[in-house]
PDB file of C-alpha atoms in Angstrom:
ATOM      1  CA  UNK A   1     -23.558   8.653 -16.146  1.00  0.00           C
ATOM      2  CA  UNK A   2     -26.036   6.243 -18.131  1.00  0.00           C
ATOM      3  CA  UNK A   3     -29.181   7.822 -18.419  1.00  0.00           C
ATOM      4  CA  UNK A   4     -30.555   4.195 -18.069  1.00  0.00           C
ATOM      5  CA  UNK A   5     -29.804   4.008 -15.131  1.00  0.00           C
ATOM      6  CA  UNK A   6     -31.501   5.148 -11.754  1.00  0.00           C
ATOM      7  CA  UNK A   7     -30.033   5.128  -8.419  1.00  0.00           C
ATOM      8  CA  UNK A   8     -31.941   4.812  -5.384  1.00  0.00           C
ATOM      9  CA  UNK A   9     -32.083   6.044  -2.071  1.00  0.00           C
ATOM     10  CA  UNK A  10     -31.193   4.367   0.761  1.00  0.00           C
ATOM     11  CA  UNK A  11     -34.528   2.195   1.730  1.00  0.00           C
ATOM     12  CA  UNK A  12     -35.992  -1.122   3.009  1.00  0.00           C
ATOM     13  CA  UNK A  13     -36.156  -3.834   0.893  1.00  0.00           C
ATOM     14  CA  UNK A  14     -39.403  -3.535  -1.012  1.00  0.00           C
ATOM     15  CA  UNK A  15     -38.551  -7.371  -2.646  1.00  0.00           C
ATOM     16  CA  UNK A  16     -37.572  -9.895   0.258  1.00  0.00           C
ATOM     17  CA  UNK A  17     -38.460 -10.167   3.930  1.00  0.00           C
ATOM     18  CA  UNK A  18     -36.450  -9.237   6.658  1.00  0.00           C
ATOM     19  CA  UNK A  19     -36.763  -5.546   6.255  1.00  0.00           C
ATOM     20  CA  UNK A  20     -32.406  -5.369   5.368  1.00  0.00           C
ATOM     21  CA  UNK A  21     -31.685  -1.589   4.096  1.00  0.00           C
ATOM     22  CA  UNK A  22     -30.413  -1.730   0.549  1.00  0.00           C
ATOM     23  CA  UNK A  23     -29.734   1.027  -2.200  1.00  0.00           C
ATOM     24  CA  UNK A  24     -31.882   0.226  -5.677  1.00  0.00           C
ATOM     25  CA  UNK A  25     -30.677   0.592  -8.960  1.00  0.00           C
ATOM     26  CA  UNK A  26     -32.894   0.195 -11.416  1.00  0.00           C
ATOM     27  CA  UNK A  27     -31.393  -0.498 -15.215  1.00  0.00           C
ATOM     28  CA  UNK A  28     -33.497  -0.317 -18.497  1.00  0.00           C
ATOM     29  CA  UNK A  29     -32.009  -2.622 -21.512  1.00  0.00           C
ATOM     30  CA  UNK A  30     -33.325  -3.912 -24.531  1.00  0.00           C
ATOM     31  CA  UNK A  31     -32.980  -7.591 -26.021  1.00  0.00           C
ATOM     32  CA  UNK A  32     -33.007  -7.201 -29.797  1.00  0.00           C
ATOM     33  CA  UNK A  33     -36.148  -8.889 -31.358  1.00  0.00           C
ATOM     34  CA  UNK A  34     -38.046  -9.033 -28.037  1.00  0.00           C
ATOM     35  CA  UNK A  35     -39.687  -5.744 -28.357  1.00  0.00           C
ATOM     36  CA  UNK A  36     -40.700  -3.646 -24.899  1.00  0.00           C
ATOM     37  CA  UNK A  37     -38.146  -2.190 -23.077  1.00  0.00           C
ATOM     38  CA  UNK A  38     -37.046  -4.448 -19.941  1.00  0.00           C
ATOM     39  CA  UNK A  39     -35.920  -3.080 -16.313  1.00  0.00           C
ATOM     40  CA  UNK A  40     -33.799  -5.258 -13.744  1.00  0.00           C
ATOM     41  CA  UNK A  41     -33.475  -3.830 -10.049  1.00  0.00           C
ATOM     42  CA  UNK A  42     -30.570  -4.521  -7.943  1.00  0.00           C
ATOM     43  CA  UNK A  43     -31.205  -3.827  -4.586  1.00  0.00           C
ATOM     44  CA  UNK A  44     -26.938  -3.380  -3.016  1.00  0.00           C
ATOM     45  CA  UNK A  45     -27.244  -4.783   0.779  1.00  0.00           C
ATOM     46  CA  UNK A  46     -26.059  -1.559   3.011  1.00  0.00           C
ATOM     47  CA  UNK A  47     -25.131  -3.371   5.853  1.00  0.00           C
ATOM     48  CA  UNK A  48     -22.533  -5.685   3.417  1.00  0.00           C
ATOM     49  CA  UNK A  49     -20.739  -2.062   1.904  1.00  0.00           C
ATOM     50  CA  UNK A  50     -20.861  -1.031   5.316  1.00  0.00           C
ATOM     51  CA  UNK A  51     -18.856  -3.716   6.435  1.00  0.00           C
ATOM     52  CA  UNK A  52     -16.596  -3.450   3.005  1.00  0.00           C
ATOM     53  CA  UNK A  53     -16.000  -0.002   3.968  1.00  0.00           C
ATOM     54  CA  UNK A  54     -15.042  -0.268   7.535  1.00  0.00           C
ATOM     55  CA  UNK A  55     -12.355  -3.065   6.584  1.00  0.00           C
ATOM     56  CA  UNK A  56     -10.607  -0.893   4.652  1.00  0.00           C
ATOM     57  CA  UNK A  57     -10.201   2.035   6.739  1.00  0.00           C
ATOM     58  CA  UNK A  58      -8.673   2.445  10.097  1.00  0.00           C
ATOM     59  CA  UNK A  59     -10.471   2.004  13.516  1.00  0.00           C
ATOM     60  CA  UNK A  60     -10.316   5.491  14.487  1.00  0.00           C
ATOM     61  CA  UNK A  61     -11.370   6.457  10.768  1.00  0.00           C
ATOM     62  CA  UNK A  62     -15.184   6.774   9.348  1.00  0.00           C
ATOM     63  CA  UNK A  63     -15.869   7.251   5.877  1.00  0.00           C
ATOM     64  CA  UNK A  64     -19.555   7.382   4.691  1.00  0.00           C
ATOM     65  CA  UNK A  65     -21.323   7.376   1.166  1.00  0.00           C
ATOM     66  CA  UNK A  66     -23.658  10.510   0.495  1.00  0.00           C
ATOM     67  CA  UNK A  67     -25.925  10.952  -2.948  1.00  0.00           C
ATOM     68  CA  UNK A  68     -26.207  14.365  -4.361  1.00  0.00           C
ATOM     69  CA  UNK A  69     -28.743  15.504  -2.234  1.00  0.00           C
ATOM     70  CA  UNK A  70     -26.798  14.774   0.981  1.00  0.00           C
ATOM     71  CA  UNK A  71     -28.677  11.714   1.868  1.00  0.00           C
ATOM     72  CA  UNK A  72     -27.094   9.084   3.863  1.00  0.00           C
ATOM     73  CA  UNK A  73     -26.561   5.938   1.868  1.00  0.00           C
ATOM     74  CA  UNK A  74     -23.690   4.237   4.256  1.00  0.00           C
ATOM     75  CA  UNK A  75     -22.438   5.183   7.196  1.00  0.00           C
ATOM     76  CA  UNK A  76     -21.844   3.955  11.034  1.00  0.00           C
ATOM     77  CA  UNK A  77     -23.923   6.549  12.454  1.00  0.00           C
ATOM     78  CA  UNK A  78     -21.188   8.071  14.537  1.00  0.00           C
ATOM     79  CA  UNK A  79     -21.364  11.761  15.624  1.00  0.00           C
ATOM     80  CA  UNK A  80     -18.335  12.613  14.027  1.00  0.00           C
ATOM     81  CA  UNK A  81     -20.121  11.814  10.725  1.00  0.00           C
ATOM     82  CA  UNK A  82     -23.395  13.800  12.130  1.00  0.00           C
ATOM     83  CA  UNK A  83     -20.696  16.733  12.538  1.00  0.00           C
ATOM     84  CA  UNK A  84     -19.279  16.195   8.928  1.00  0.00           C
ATOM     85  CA  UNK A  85     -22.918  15.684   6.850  1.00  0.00           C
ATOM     86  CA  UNK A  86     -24.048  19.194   9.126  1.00  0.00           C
ATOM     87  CA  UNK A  87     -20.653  21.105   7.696  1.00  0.00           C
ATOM     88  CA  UNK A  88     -21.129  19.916   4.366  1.00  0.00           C
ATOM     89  CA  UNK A  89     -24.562  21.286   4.296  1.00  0.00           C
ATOM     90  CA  UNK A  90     -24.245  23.997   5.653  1.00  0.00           C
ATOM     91  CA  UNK A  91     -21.704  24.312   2.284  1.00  0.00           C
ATOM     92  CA  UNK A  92     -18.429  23.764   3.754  1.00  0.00           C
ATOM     93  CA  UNK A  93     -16.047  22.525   1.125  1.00  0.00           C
ATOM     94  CA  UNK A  94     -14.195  19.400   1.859  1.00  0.00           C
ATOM     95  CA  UNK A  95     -11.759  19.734  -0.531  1.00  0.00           C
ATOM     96  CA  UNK A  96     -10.493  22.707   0.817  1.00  0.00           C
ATOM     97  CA  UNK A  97      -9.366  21.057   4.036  1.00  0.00           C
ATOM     98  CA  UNK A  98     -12.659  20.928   5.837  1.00  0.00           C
ATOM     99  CA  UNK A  99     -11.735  20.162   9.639  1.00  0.00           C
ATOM    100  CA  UNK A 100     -14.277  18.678  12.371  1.00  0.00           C
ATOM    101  CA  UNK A 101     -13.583  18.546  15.921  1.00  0.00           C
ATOM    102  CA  UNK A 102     -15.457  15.915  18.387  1.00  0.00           C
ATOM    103  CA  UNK A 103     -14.652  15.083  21.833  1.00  0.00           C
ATOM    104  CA  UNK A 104     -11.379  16.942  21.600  1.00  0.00           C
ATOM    105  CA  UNK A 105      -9.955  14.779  18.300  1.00  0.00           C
ATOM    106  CA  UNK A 106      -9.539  16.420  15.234  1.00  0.00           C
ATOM    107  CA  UNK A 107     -10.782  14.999  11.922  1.00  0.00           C
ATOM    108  CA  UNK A 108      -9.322  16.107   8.414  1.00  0.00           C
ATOM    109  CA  UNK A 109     -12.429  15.354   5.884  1.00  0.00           C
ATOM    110  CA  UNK A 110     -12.208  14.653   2.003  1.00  0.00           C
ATOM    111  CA  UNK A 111     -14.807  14.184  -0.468  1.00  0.00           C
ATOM    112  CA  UNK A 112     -14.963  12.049  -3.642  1.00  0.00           C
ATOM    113  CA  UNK A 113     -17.111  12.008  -6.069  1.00  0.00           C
ATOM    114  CA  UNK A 114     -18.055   8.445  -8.159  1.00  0.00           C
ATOM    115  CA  UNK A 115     -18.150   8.840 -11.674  1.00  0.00           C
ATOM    116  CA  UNK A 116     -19.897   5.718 -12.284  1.00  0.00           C
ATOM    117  CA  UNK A 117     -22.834   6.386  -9.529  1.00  0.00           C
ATOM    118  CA  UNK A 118     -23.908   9.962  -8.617  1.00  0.00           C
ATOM    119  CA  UNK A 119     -22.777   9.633  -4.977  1.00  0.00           C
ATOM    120  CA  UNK A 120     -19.186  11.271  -2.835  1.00  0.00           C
ATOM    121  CA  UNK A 121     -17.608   9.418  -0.518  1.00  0.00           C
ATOM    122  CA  UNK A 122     -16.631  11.112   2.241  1.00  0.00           C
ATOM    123  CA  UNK A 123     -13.584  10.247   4.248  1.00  0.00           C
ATOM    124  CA  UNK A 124     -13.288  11.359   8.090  1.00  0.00           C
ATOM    125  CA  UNK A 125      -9.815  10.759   9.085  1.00  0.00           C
ATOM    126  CA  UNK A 126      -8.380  11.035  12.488  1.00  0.00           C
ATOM    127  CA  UNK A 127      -5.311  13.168  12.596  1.00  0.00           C
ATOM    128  CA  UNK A 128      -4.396  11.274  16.035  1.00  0.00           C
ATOM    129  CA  UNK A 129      -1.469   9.052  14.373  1.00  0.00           C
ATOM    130  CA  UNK A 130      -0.101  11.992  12.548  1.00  0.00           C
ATOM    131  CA  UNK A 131      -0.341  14.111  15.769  1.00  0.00           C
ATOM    132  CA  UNK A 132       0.976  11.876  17.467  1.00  0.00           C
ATOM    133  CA  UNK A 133       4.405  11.128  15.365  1.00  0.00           C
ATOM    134  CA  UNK A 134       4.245  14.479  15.312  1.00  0.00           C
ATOM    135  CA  UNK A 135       5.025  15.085  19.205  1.00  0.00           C
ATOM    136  CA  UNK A 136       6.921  11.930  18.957  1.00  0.00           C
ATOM    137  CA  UNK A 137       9.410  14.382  16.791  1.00  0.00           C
ATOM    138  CA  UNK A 138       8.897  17.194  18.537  1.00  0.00           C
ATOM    139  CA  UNK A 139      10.356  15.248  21.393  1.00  0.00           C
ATOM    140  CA  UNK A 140      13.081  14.183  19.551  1.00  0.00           C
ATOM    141  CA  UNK A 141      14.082  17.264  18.449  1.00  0.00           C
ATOM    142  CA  UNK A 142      14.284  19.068  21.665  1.00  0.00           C
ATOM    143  CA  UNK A 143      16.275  16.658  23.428  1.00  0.00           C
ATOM    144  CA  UNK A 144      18.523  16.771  20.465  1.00  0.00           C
ATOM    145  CA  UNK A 145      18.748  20.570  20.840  1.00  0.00           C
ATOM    146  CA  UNK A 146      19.321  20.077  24.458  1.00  0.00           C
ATOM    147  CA  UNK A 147      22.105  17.795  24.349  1.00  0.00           C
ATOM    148  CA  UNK A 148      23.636  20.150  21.669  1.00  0.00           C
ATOM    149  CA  UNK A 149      23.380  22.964  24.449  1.00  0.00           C
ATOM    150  CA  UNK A 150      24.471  20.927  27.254  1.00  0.00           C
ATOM    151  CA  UNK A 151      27.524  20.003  25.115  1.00  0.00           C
ATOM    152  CA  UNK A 152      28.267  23.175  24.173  1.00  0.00           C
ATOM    153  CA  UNK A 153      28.272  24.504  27.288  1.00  0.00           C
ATOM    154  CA  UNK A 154      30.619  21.512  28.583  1.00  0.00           C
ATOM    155  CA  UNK A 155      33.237  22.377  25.776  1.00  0.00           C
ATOM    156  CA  UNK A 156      32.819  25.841  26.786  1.00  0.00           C
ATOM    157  CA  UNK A 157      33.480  25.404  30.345  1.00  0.00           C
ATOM    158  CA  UNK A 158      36.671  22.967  29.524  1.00  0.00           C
ATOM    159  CA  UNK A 159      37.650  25.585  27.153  1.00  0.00           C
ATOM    160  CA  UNK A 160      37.553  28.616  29.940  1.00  0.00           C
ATOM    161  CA  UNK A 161      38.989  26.266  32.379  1.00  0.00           C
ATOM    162  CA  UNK A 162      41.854  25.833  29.949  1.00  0.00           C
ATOM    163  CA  UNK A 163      42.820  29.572  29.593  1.00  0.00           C
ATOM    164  CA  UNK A 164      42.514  30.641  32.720  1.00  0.00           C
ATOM    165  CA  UNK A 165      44.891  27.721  33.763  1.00  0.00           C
ATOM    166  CA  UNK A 166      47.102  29.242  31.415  1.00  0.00           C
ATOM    167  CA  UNK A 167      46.570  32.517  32.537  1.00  0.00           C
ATOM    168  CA  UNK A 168      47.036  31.547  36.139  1.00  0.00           C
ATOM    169  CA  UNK A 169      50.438  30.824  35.487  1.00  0.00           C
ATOM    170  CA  UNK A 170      51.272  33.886  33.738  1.00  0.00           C
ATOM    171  CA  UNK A 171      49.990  35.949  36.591  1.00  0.00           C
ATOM    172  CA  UNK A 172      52.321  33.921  38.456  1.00  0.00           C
ATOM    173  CA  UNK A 173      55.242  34.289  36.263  1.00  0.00           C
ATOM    174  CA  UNK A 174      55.350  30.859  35.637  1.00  0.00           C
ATOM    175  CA  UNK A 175      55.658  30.943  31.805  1.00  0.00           C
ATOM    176  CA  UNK A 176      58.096  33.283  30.303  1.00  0.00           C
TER     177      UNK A 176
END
């Protein structure tokens, strides 16, 4: 990371009016032949990565960006993602599989850090679609395993049907 560089925390826009939440970054650079060192601030609109983010994930999906310190930068403000910032607190490890429950779904969390900006990404995924293909092939596979059963037991029943036909007709002395 460029020591020239400072990232904010999430605030209220200290330039314009309207009181939007951005994320400052602050950037020192020199002009050769000008002298003093010079410092530009870009303030990044949360509401605009917000919506960025939320496009590119699924509806049932959150994903949230965190600094080092744990701070909120961009998120929906779900409870789900209340659940996920307490867990990774509290020092649960998200790249060992962290898992958060709410209102009976189940969430599969990953973590990624930026190496350009000194923030992780944090990606709350539902496991509902998987879950659900899932019993979709658990379904599957039992009425295949069923059908297999019922079949074999048809075959079995011609089959015993068969010999004691044949046997029927030895006991009667009908085959010699």
């Amino acid at each position: 990371r460029d020591p020239g560089v400072y990232w904010g925390s999430r605030q209220t826009d200290q330039i314009f009016r309207g009181g939007r939440q951005v994320i400052p970054i602050a950037m020192r650079f020199t002009i050769p032949d000008y002298g003093p060192e010079l410092t530009i601030v870009v303030n990044l609109n949360v509401e605009s990565m917000k919506r960025f983010l939320v496009q590119s994930r699924r509806p049932e999906d959150r994903i949230m960006i965190i600094n080092q310190r744990d701070e909120v930068l961009v998120s929906s403000d779900s409870d789900v993602e209340q659940r996920v910032l307490k867990s990774l607190r509290a020092g649960g490890e998200a790249d060992a599989g962290l898992q958060v429950r709410d209102n009976g779904e189940r969430y599969l969390v990953n973590t990624n850090t930026l190496r350009v900006a000194p923030w992780r990404i944090v990606d709350i995924g539902s496991t509902w679609p998987l879950d659900s293909k899932m019993d979709g092939m658990r379904d599957f596979t039992l009425l295949l395993i069923l059908g297999f059963v019922a079949l074999g037991v048809g075959l079995s029943l011609l089959l015993a049907a068969g010999i004691t036909r044949v046997e029927g007709r030895f006991a009667r002395g009908g085959l010699v």
